[in-house]
mmCIF file of C-alpha atoms and ligand atoms in Angstrom:
data_model
loop_
_atom_site.group_PDB
_atom_site.id
_atom_site.type_symbol
_atom_site.label_atom_id
_atom_site.label_comp_id
_atom_site.label_asym_id
_atom_site.label_seq_id
_atom_site.Cartn_x
_atom_site.Cartn_y
_atom_site.Cartn_z
ATOM 1 C CA MET A 17 113.285 192.672 -7.225
ATOM 2 C CA ASN A 18 114.033 196.324 -7.794
ATOM 3 C CA VAL A 19 111.454 197.966 -5.525
ATOM 4 C CA ARG A 20 111.484 201.407 -7.171
ATOM 5 C CA GLY A 21 108.047 202.130 -8.648
ATOM 6 C CA ARG A 22 106.546 198.955 -7.130
ATOM 7 C CA LEU A 23 103.332 198.757 -5.138
ATOM 8 C CA VAL A 24 104.042 197.524 -1.608
ATOM 9 C CA LEU A 25 101.262 196.687 0.860
ATOM 10 C CA VAL A 26 102.157 196.576 4.567
ATOM 11 C CA THR A 27 99.844 195.357 7.328
ATOM 12 C CA GLY A 28 100.370 196.662 10.849
ATOM 13 C CA ALA A 29 101.699 199.864 9.282
ATOM 14 C CA SER A 30 100.430 202.185 12.025
ATOM 15 C CA SER A 31 103.265 201.347 14.431
ATOM 16 C CA GLY A 32 106.647 199.713 15.014
ATOM 17 C CA ILE A 33 108.066 197.404 12.355
ATOM 18 C CA GLY A 34 105.215 197.987 9.881
ATOM 19 C CA ALA A 35 105.439 201.795 9.987
ATOM 20 C CA ALA A 36 109.241 201.683 9.645
ATOM 21 C CA THR A 37 108.973 199.169 6.775
ATOM 22 C CA ALA A 38 106.494 201.361 4.904
ATOM 23 C CA ARG A 39 108.822 204.359 5.306
ATOM 24 C CA ALA A 40 111.850 202.314 4.171
ATOM 25 C CA PHE A 41 110.106 201.083 0.981
ATOM 26 C CA ALA A 42 108.798 204.577 0.253
ATOM 27 C CA ARG A 43 112.334 206.000 0.530
ATOM 28 C CA LYS A 44 113.389 203.433 -2.073
ATOM 29 C CA GLY A 45 110.764 204.801 -4.465
ATOM 30 C CA ALA A 46 107.943 202.291 -3.869
ATOM 31 C CA ARG A 47 104.327 203.380 -3.529
ATOM 32 C CA VAL A 48 103.106 202.028 -0.182
ATOM 33 C CA LEU A 49 99.648 200.962 0.961
ATOM 34 C CA LEU A 50 99.263 201.080 4.734
ATOM 35 C CA LEU A 51 96.822 198.793 6.571
ATOM 36 C CA ALA A 52 95.971 198.749 10.313
ATOM 37 C CA ARG A 53 92.956 199.582 12.473
ATOM 38 C CA THR A 54 93.919 203.009 13.863
ATOM 39 C CA ARG A 55 93.076 205.587 11.220
ATOM 40 C CA SER A 56 94.808 208.517 12.957
ATOM 41 C CA ALA A 57 98.100 206.614 13.319
ATOM 42 C CA LEU A 58 97.952 205.355 9.711
ATOM 43 C CA ASP A 59 97.242 208.881 8.453
ATOM 44 C CA ALA A 60 100.226 210.185 10.443
ATOM 45 C CA VAL A 61 102.559 207.544 8.930
ATOM 46 C CA ALA A 62 101.206 208.281 5.426
ATOM 47 C CA ALA A 63 101.581 212.064 5.930
ATOM 48 C CA GLY A 64 105.199 211.577 7.095
ATOM 49 C CA ILE A 65 105.980 209.577 3.951
ATOM 50 C CA VAL A 66 104.329 212.126 1.673
ATOM 51 C CA ALA A 67 106.182 214.965 3.463
ATOM 52 C CA GLU A 68 109.451 213.187 2.559
ATOM 53 C CA GLY A 69 108.381 213.073 -1.107
ATOM 54 C CA GLY A 70 107.047 209.507 -1.065
ATOM 55 C CA GLU A 71 103.694 208.035 -2.069
ATOM 56 C CA ALA A 72 101.434 206.408 0.527
ATOM 57 C CA ASP A 73 97.747 205.599 0.975
ATOM 58 C CA ALA A 74 96.106 204.548 4.245
ATOM 59 C CA PHE A 75 93.424 201.830 4.476
ATOM 60 C CA PRO A 76 92.013 201.484 7.992
ATOM 61 C CA VAL A 77 90.867 197.869 8.418
ATOM 62 C CA ASP A 78 90.779 195.110 11.007
ATOM 63 C CA VAL A 79 92.757 192.409 9.183
ATOM 64 C CA SER A 80 91.309 189.693 11.433
ATOM 65 C CA ASP A 81 87.926 190.286 9.749
ATOM 66 C CA ALA A 82 87.818 188.205 6.537
ATOM 67 C CA GLY A 83 84.923 190.223 5.073
ATOM 68 C CA ALA A 84 86.599 193.562 5.786
ATOM 69 C CA VAL A 85 89.853 192.324 4.214
ATOM 70 C CA ALA A 86 87.984 191.178 1.086
ATOM 71 C CA GLU A 87 86.304 194.588 0.833
ATOM 72 C CA VAL A 88 89.506 196.604 1.244
ATOM 73 C CA ALA A 89 91.287 194.281 -1.217
ATOM 74 C CA ARG A 90 88.585 194.971 -3.829
ATOM 75 C CA ALA A 91 89.084 198.725 -3.325
ATOM 76 C CA ILE A 92 92.874 198.374 -3.637
ATOM 77 C CA LEU A 93 92.693 196.165 -6.743
ATOM 78 C CA HIS A 94 90.265 198.625 -8.322
ATOM 79 C CA GLY A 95 92.206 201.758 -7.368
ATOM 80 C CA HIS A 96 95.837 200.617 -7.577
ATOM 81 C CA GLY A 97 95.993 197.140 -9.099
ATOM 82 C CA ALA A 98 97.718 194.101 -7.581
ATOM 83 C CA PRO A 99 100.513 194.787 -5.095
ATOM 84 C CA ASP A 100 103.999 193.675 -6.105
ATOM 85 C CA VAL A 101 104.876 192.968 -2.482
ATOM 86 C CA VAL A 102 102.512 192.005 0.353
ATOM 87 C CA ILE A 103 104.018 192.256 3.838
ATOM 88 C CA ASN A 104 102.050 190.371 6.496
ATOM 89 C CA ASN A 105 103.353 192.052 9.626
ATOM 90 C CA ALA A 106 100.262 192.925 11.732
ATOM 91 C CA GLY A 107 100.445 191.046 14.996
ATOM 92 C CA SER A 108 99.745 191.184 18.682
ATOM 93 C CA GLY A 109 99.401 188.847 21.645
ATOM 94 C CA ARG A 110 100.408 188.699 25.286
ATOM 95 C CA TRP A 111 102.821 186.066 26.567
ATOM 96 C CA LEU A 112 100.808 183.818 28.891
ATOM 97 C CA PHE A 113 100.752 180.192 30.011
ATOM 98 C CA ALA A 114 97.867 178.180 28.509
ATOM 99 C CA GLU A 115 95.868 178.196 31.739
ATOM 100 C CA GLU A 116 96.308 181.987 32.057
ATOM 101 C CA THR A 117 94.964 182.652 28.552
ATOM 102 C CA PRO A 118 91.284 183.512 28.168
ATOM 103 C CA PRO A 119 89.877 181.364 25.311
ATOM 104 C CA GLU A 120 88.842 184.423 23.294
ATOM 105 C CA GLU A 121 92.402 185.788 23.558
ATOM 106 C CA ALA A 122 93.800 182.471 22.274
ATOM 107 C CA VAL A 123 91.465 182.771 19.278
ATOM 108 C CA GLN A 124 92.479 186.412 18.758
ATOM 109 C CA MET A 125 96.175 185.458 18.741
ATOM 110 C CA MET A 126 95.554 183.043 15.855
ATOM 111 C CA ALA A 127 93.408 185.667 14.128
ATOM 112 C CA VAL A 128 96.340 188.109 14.053
ATOM 113 C CA PRO A 129 98.937 187.371 12.795
ATOM 114 C CA TYR A 130 98.020 184.039 11.182
ATOM 115 C CA PHE A 131 94.457 184.251 9.830
ATOM 116 C CA ALA A 132 95.027 187.890 8.927
ATOM 117 C CA ALA A 133 98.039 186.894 6.814
ATOM 118 C CA PHE A 134 95.964 184.138 5.218
ATOM 119 C CA TYR A 135 93.046 186.488 4.360
ATOM 120 C CA VAL A 136 95.293 189.239 2.991
ATOM 121 C CA THR A 137 97.414 186.854 0.908
ATOM 122 C CA ARG A 138 94.358 184.999 -0.388
ATOM 123 C CA ALA A 139 92.725 188.276 -1.432
ATOM 124 C CA PHE A 140 95.640 189.348 -3.651
ATOM 125 C CA LEU A 141 97.021 186.036 -4.929
ATOM 126 C CA PRO A 142 94.703 185.636 -7.946
ATOM 127 C CA ALA A 143 95.725 189.045 -9.341
ATOM 128 C CA MET A 144 99.387 188.482 -8.477
ATOM 129 C CA ARG A 145 99.286 185.045 -10.125
ATOM 130 C CA ALA A 146 97.653 186.499 -13.227
ATOM 131 C CA ARG A 147 100.568 188.965 -13.464
ATOM 132 C CA GLY A 148 103.093 186.224 -12.680
ATOM 133 C CA THR A 149 105.408 188.232 -10.407
ATOM 134 C CA GLY A 150 105.503 189.347 -6.793
ATOM 135 C CA ARG A 151 106.541 188.522 -3.265
ATOM 136 C CA ILE A 152 104.741 187.668 -0.035
ATOM 137 C CA VAL A 153 106.732 188.613 3.076
ATOM 138 C CA ASN A 154 105.636 187.160 6.424
ATOM 139 C CA VAL A 155 106.978 188.355 9.780
ATOM 140 C CA THR A 156 107.346 185.859 12.610
ATOM 141 C CA SER A 157 109.375 185.448 15.813
ATOM 142 C CA PRO A 158 112.268 183.240 16.967
ATOM 143 C CA ALA A 159 109.533 181.470 19.010
ATOM 144 C CA ALA A 160 108.655 179.741 15.719
ATOM 145 C CA PHE A 161 112.015 177.962 15.881
ATOM 146 C CA ALA A 162 112.932 177.566 19.565
ATOM 147 C CA VAL A 163 110.334 177.756 22.281
ATOM 148 C CA TRP A 164 110.441 179.444 25.695
ATOM 149 C CA PRO A 165 107.994 179.061 28.569
ATOM 150 C CA GLY A 166 105.049 181.305 29.363
ATOM 151 C CA ALA A 167 103.981 182.336 25.849
ATOM 152 C CA THR A 168 101.886 179.385 24.637
ATOM 153 C CA ALA A 169 99.301 180.862 22.258
ATOM 154 C CA TYR A 170 101.764 183.502 20.996
ATOM 155 C CA THR A 171 104.240 180.740 20.110
ATOM 156 C CA VAL A 172 101.636 178.621 18.308
ATOM 157 C CA ALA A 173 100.547 181.584 16.186
ATOM 158 C CA ARG A 174 104.184 182.291 15.173
ATOM 159 C CA TRP A 175 104.634 178.619 14.211
ATOM 160 C CA ALA A 176 101.511 179.064 12.093
ATOM 161 C CA MET A 177 103.186 181.994 10.311
ATOM 162 C CA ARG A 178 106.239 179.820 9.660
ATOM 163 C CA GLY A 179 104.109 176.915 8.414
ATOM 164 C CA PHE A 180 102.054 179.246 6.226
ATOM 165 C CA SER A 181 105.229 180.638 4.643
ATOM 166 C CA GLU A 182 106.721 177.215 3.915
ATOM 167 C CA ALA A 183 103.419 175.871 2.524
ATOM 168 C CA LEU A 184 102.919 178.962 0.348
ATOM 169 C CA ARG A 185 106.463 178.712 -1.018
ATOM 170 C CA ALA A 186 105.769 175.144 -2.148
ATOM 171 C CA ASP A 187 102.359 176.120 -3.565
ATOM 172 C CA LEU A 188 103.764 179.078 -5.478
ATOM 173 C CA HIS A 189 106.785 177.297 -6.925
ATOM 174 C CA GLY A 190 107.056 178.171 -10.605
ATOM 175 C CA THR A 191 104.456 180.947 -10.482
ATOM 176 C CA GLY A 192 106.926 183.857 -10.304
ATOM 177 C CA ILE A 193 105.744 184.743 -6.792
ATOM 178 C CA GLY A 194 108.311 184.334 -4.026
ATOM 179 C CA VAL A 195 107.818 183.978 -0.286
ATOM 180 C CA THR A 196 110.070 185.456 2.404
ATOM 181 C CA LEU A 197 109.896 184.584 6.094
ATOM 182 C CA VAL A 198 111.451 187.296 8.283
ATOM 183 C CA THR A 199 112.389 186.416 11.865
ATOM 184 C CA PRO A 200 113.587 189.352 13.963
ATOM 185 C CA ALA A 201 114.914 188.985 17.511
ATOM 186 C CA ALA A 202 113.492 191.401 20.115
ATOM 187 C CA VAL A 203 112.542 194.744 18.556
ATOM 188 C CA ARG A 204 112.322 198.023 20.472
ATOM 189 C CA SER A 205 108.834 198.801 19.130
ATOM 190 C CA GLN A 206 105.679 199.528 21.103
ATOM 191 C CA TYR A 207 104.839 195.797 21.023
ATOM 192 C CA PHE A 208 105.724 195.420 24.690
ATOM 193 C CA GLU A 209 103.505 198.391 25.668
ATOM 194 C CA HIS A 210 100.664 197.142 23.471
ATOM 195 C CA ASN A 211 100.941 193.663 25.040
ATOM 196 C CA PRO A 212 101.647 194.288 28.727
ATOM 197 C CA GLY A 213 103.503 191.757 30.846
ATOM 198 C CA THR A 214 105.420 190.438 27.836
ATOM 199 C CA ALA A 215 108.905 192.009 28.119
ATOM 200 C CA GLU A 216 109.705 190.408 31.483
ATOM 201 C CA ARG A 217 109.026 186.930 30.077
ATOM 202 C CA LEU A 218 111.862 187.125 27.549
ATOM 203 C CA PRO A 219 114.315 184.359 28.622
ATOM 204 C CA ARG A 220 117.597 185.743 29.966
ATOM 205 C CA ILE A 221 119.519 183.682 27.380
ATOM 206 C CA ALA A 222 117.580 185.391 24.553
ATOM 207 C CA ARG A 223 118.805 188.774 25.820
ATOM 208 C CA LEU A 224 122.286 187.770 24.609
ATOM 209 C CA PHE A 225 120.974 188.326 21.083
ATOM 210 C CA GLY A 226 120.379 192.010 21.822
ATOM 211 C CA SER A 227 117.535 194.006 20.338
ATOM 212 C CA LEU A 228 116.855 195.863 17.113
ATOM 213 C CA THR A 229 115.154 199.108 16.214
ATOM 214 C CA PRO A 230 112.093 198.878 13.933
ATOM 215 C CA GLU A 231 114.200 200.727 11.332
ATOM 216 C CA GLU A 232 116.856 197.979 11.384
ATOM 217 C CA VAL A 233 114.170 195.349 10.818
ATOM 218 C CA ALA A 234 112.658 197.479 8.038
ATOM 219 C CA ASP A 235 116.023 197.712 6.263
ATOM 220 C CA GLY A 236 116.348 193.920 6.574
ATOM 221 C CA ILE A 237 112.895 193.444 5.020
ATOM 222 C CA VAL A 238 113.721 195.767 2.114
ATOM 223 C CA ARG A 239 117.046 193.969 1.522
ATOM 224 C CA ALA A 240 115.384 190.537 1.659
ATOM 225 C CA THR A 241 112.796 191.711 -0.899
ATOM 226 C CA GLU A 242 115.439 193.173 -3.198
ATOM 227 C CA ARG A 243 117.468 189.956 -3.008
ATOM 228 C CA ASP A 244 114.479 187.573 -3.293
ATOM 229 C CA ARG A 245 115.483 185.804 -0.059
ATOM 230 C CA HIS A 246 113.479 182.843 1.317
ATOM 231 C CA ARG A 247 114.359 183.134 5.004
ATOM 232 C CA VAL A 248 115.939 186.001 6.912
ATOM 233 C CA PHE A 249 116.979 186.144 10.573
ATOM 234 C CA LEU A 250 117.682 189.562 12.083
ATOM 235 C CA PRO A 251 120.271 190.202 13.329
ATOM 236 C CA PHE A 252 122.388 187.467 11.723
ATOM 237 C CA ARG A 253 123.319 185.986 15.136
ATOM 238 C CA THR A 254 119.643 185.022 15.564
ATOM 239 C CA ARG A 255 120.277 182.525 12.758
ATOM 240 C CA LEU A 256 123.194 181.122 14.738
ATOM 241 C CA GLY A 257 120.866 180.673 17.742
ATOM 242 C CA VAL A 258 118.317 178.873 15.559
ATOM 243 C CA LEU A 259 121.060 176.644 14.116
ATOM 244 C CA ALA A 260 122.348 175.892 17.633
ATOM 245 C CA HIS A 261 118.822 174.741 18.506
ATOM 246 C CA LYS A 262 118.651 172.591 15.376
ATOM 247 C CA TRP A 263 121.982 170.875 16.104
ATOM 248 C CA PHE A 264 121.739 170.715 19.913
ATOM 249 C CA PRO A 265 118.010 170.818 20.710
ATOM 250 C CA ARG A 266 118.207 169.383 24.235
ATOM 251 C CA PRO A 267 120.766 171.768 25.763
ATOM 252 C CA VAL A 268 119.230 174.807 24.025
ATOM 253 C CA ASP A 269 115.701 173.827 25.168
ATOM 254 C CA TRP A 270 117.100 173.340 28.685
ATOM 255 C CA LEU A 271 118.722 176.808 28.618
ATOM 256 C CA LEU A 272 115.535 178.466 27.354
ATOM 257 C CA ILE A 273 113.498 176.795 30.099
ATOM 258 C CA ARG A 274 116.055 177.443 32.855
ATOM 259 C CA THR A 275 116.452 181.131 31.948
ATOM 260 C CA GLY A 276 112.781 181.633 31.027
ATOM 261 C CA TRP A 277 109.699 182.628 32.979
ATOM 262 C CA ASN A 278 108.576 180.417 35.855
ATOM 263 C CA ARG A 279 105.075 179.960 37.208
ATOM 264 C CA ALA A 280 104.429 181.314 40.677
ATOM 265 C CA PRO A 281 104.483 178.342 43.101
ATOM 266 C CA LEU A 282 101.046 176.924 43.929
ATOM 267 C CA GLU A 283 99.595 178.147 47.217
ATOM 268 C CA PRO A 284 99.411 175.257 49.732
ATOM 269 C CA ALA A 285 95.853 173.855 49.827
HETATM 270 N N1 NAP B 261 108.607 193.640 18.822
HETATM 271 C C1 NAP B 261 109.274 192.500 18.812
HETATM 272 O O1 NAP B 261 110.152 192.252 19.665
HETATM 273 C C2 NAP B 261 109.021 191.502 17.724
HETATM 274 C C3 NAP B 261 109.961 190.471 17.501
HETATM 275 C C4 NAP B 261 109.721 189.521 16.517
HETATM 276 C C5 NAP B 261 108.540 189.594 15.772
HETATM 277 N N2 NAP B 261 107.640 190.599 16.000
HETATM 278 C C6 NAP B 261 106.411 190.609 15.214
HETATM 279 O O2 NAP B 261 106.395 191.764 14.392
HETATM 280 C C7 NAP B 261 105.043 192.155 14.130
HETATM 281 C C8 NAP B 261 104.878 193.655 14.341
HETATM 282 O O3 NAP B 261 105.147 193.931 15.693
HETATM 283 P P1 NAP B 261 105.665 195.338 16.245
HETATM 284 O O4 NAP B 261 106.824 195.038 17.119
HETATM 285 O O5 NAP B 261 105.811 196.340 15.154
HETATM 286 O O6 NAP B 261 104.428 195.684 17.208
HETATM 287 P P2 NAP B 261 103.460 196.967 17.332
HETATM 288 O O7 NAP B 261 104.262 198.218 17.376
HETATM 289 O O8 NAP B 261 102.548 196.644 18.469
HETATM 290 O O9 NAP B 261 102.648 196.956 15.951
HETATM 291 C C9 NAP B 261 101.649 196.030 15.683
HETATM 292 C C10 NAP B 261 100.900 196.476 14.447
HETATM 293 O O10 NAP B 261 99.903 195.494 14.127
HETATM 294 C C11 NAP B 261 98.662 196.165 13.906
HETATM 295 N N3 NAP B 261 97.531 195.308 14.210
HETATM 296 C C12 NAP B 261 97.325 194.559 15.327
HETATM 297 N N4 NAP B 261 96.130 193.942 15.260
HETATM 298 C C13 NAP B 261 95.562 194.321 14.090
HETATM 299 C C14 NAP B 261 94.326 194.039 13.450
HETATM 300 N N5 NAP B 261 93.413 193.230 14.021
HETATM 301 N N6 NAP B 261 94.073 194.603 12.244
HETATM 302 C C15 NAP B 261 94.981 195.428 11.657
HETATM 303 N N7 NAP B 261 96.168 195.716 12.206
HETATM 304 C C16 NAP B 261 96.462 195.184 13.407
HETATM 305 C C17 NAP B 261 98.740 197.384 14.827
HETATM 306 O O11 NAP B 261 97.882 198.426 14.369
HETATM 307 P P3 NAP B 261 96.456 198.854 14.998
HETATM 308 O O12 NAP B 261 96.524 198.618 16.479
HETATM 309 O O13 NAP B 261 96.360 200.275 14.587
HETATM 310 O O14 NAP B 261 95.476 197.994 14.307
HETATM 311 C C18 NAP B 261 100.188 197.799 14.644
HETATM 312 O O15 NAP B 261 100.317 198.577 13.481
HETATM 313 C C19 NAP B 261 104.156 191.290 15.036
HETATM 314 O O16 NAP B 261 103.601 190.266 14.268
HETATM 315 C C20 NAP B 261 105.149 190.726 16.061
HETATM 316 O O17 NAP B 261 104.769 189.465 16.560
HETATM 317 C C21 NAP B 261 107.862 191.555 16.941
#
């Protein structure tokens, strides 16, 4: 898809990957719609884009709230029409063992990214289907392909994003609407500040894959959209890691567990 002149909606656009992705699409000549909860941060991203000569509109919304998503979608459809590209990027969640995770936090981790992506996609699909073109881009994590210890609910939610993408691609076959699943390795965004205690749980073996800037991920998302790609791993060596896990699951699982986070030993009774 040539993104110039297209309408691109980005969730989680107030920070990190989402903000960089909105800026990258705007530089390519797309009009961007920015969704996240923090109005001031969204306004700052939108103002930066406009200052560079781009077009951006901010829509403060909690994307885990189905009613609020439906309402903002109605406003967008009325004011701008159906997006050409919907990027489901909003996400959060600490890395915790199951028994460390408060039940409400486990629910919240499914709410964003997974249910949020479901609500946002569902809200725009009828109009996108009526037009017969478009792309849904979902952002997940390598945890959706190879699992490490100490991040249970986070991992499950990223598998949900992967499952959602594969199911949608099958559902939308022949409709003119494509689906892209983007899987970045560690990204130097504010994710680790927003979700404290997470960075130290990254398995040592995963550090071999290095880390990316949000801008590098954004460029990868733009490229994947332009090239109508189904699945993208960033950087490319992340794909090699995922393939290694597919071909040699036992040794790779062993390495992830051995170099991953360990529980503190139980105090003697
Ligand atoms: N950083 C990494 O290493 C990494 C690696 C692979 C995948 N990812 C995935 O990439 C995505 C973006 O992460 P990031 O690194 O850019 O993190 P980030 O800087 O913490 O950004 C997260 C974004 O999600 C938004 N968000 C969170 N909850 C929301 C809600 N309920 N409603 C609306 N917006 C919400 C935040 O905005 P508000 O707080 O303003 O609402 C913010 O804009 C996440 O899904 C993450 O799992 C990250």
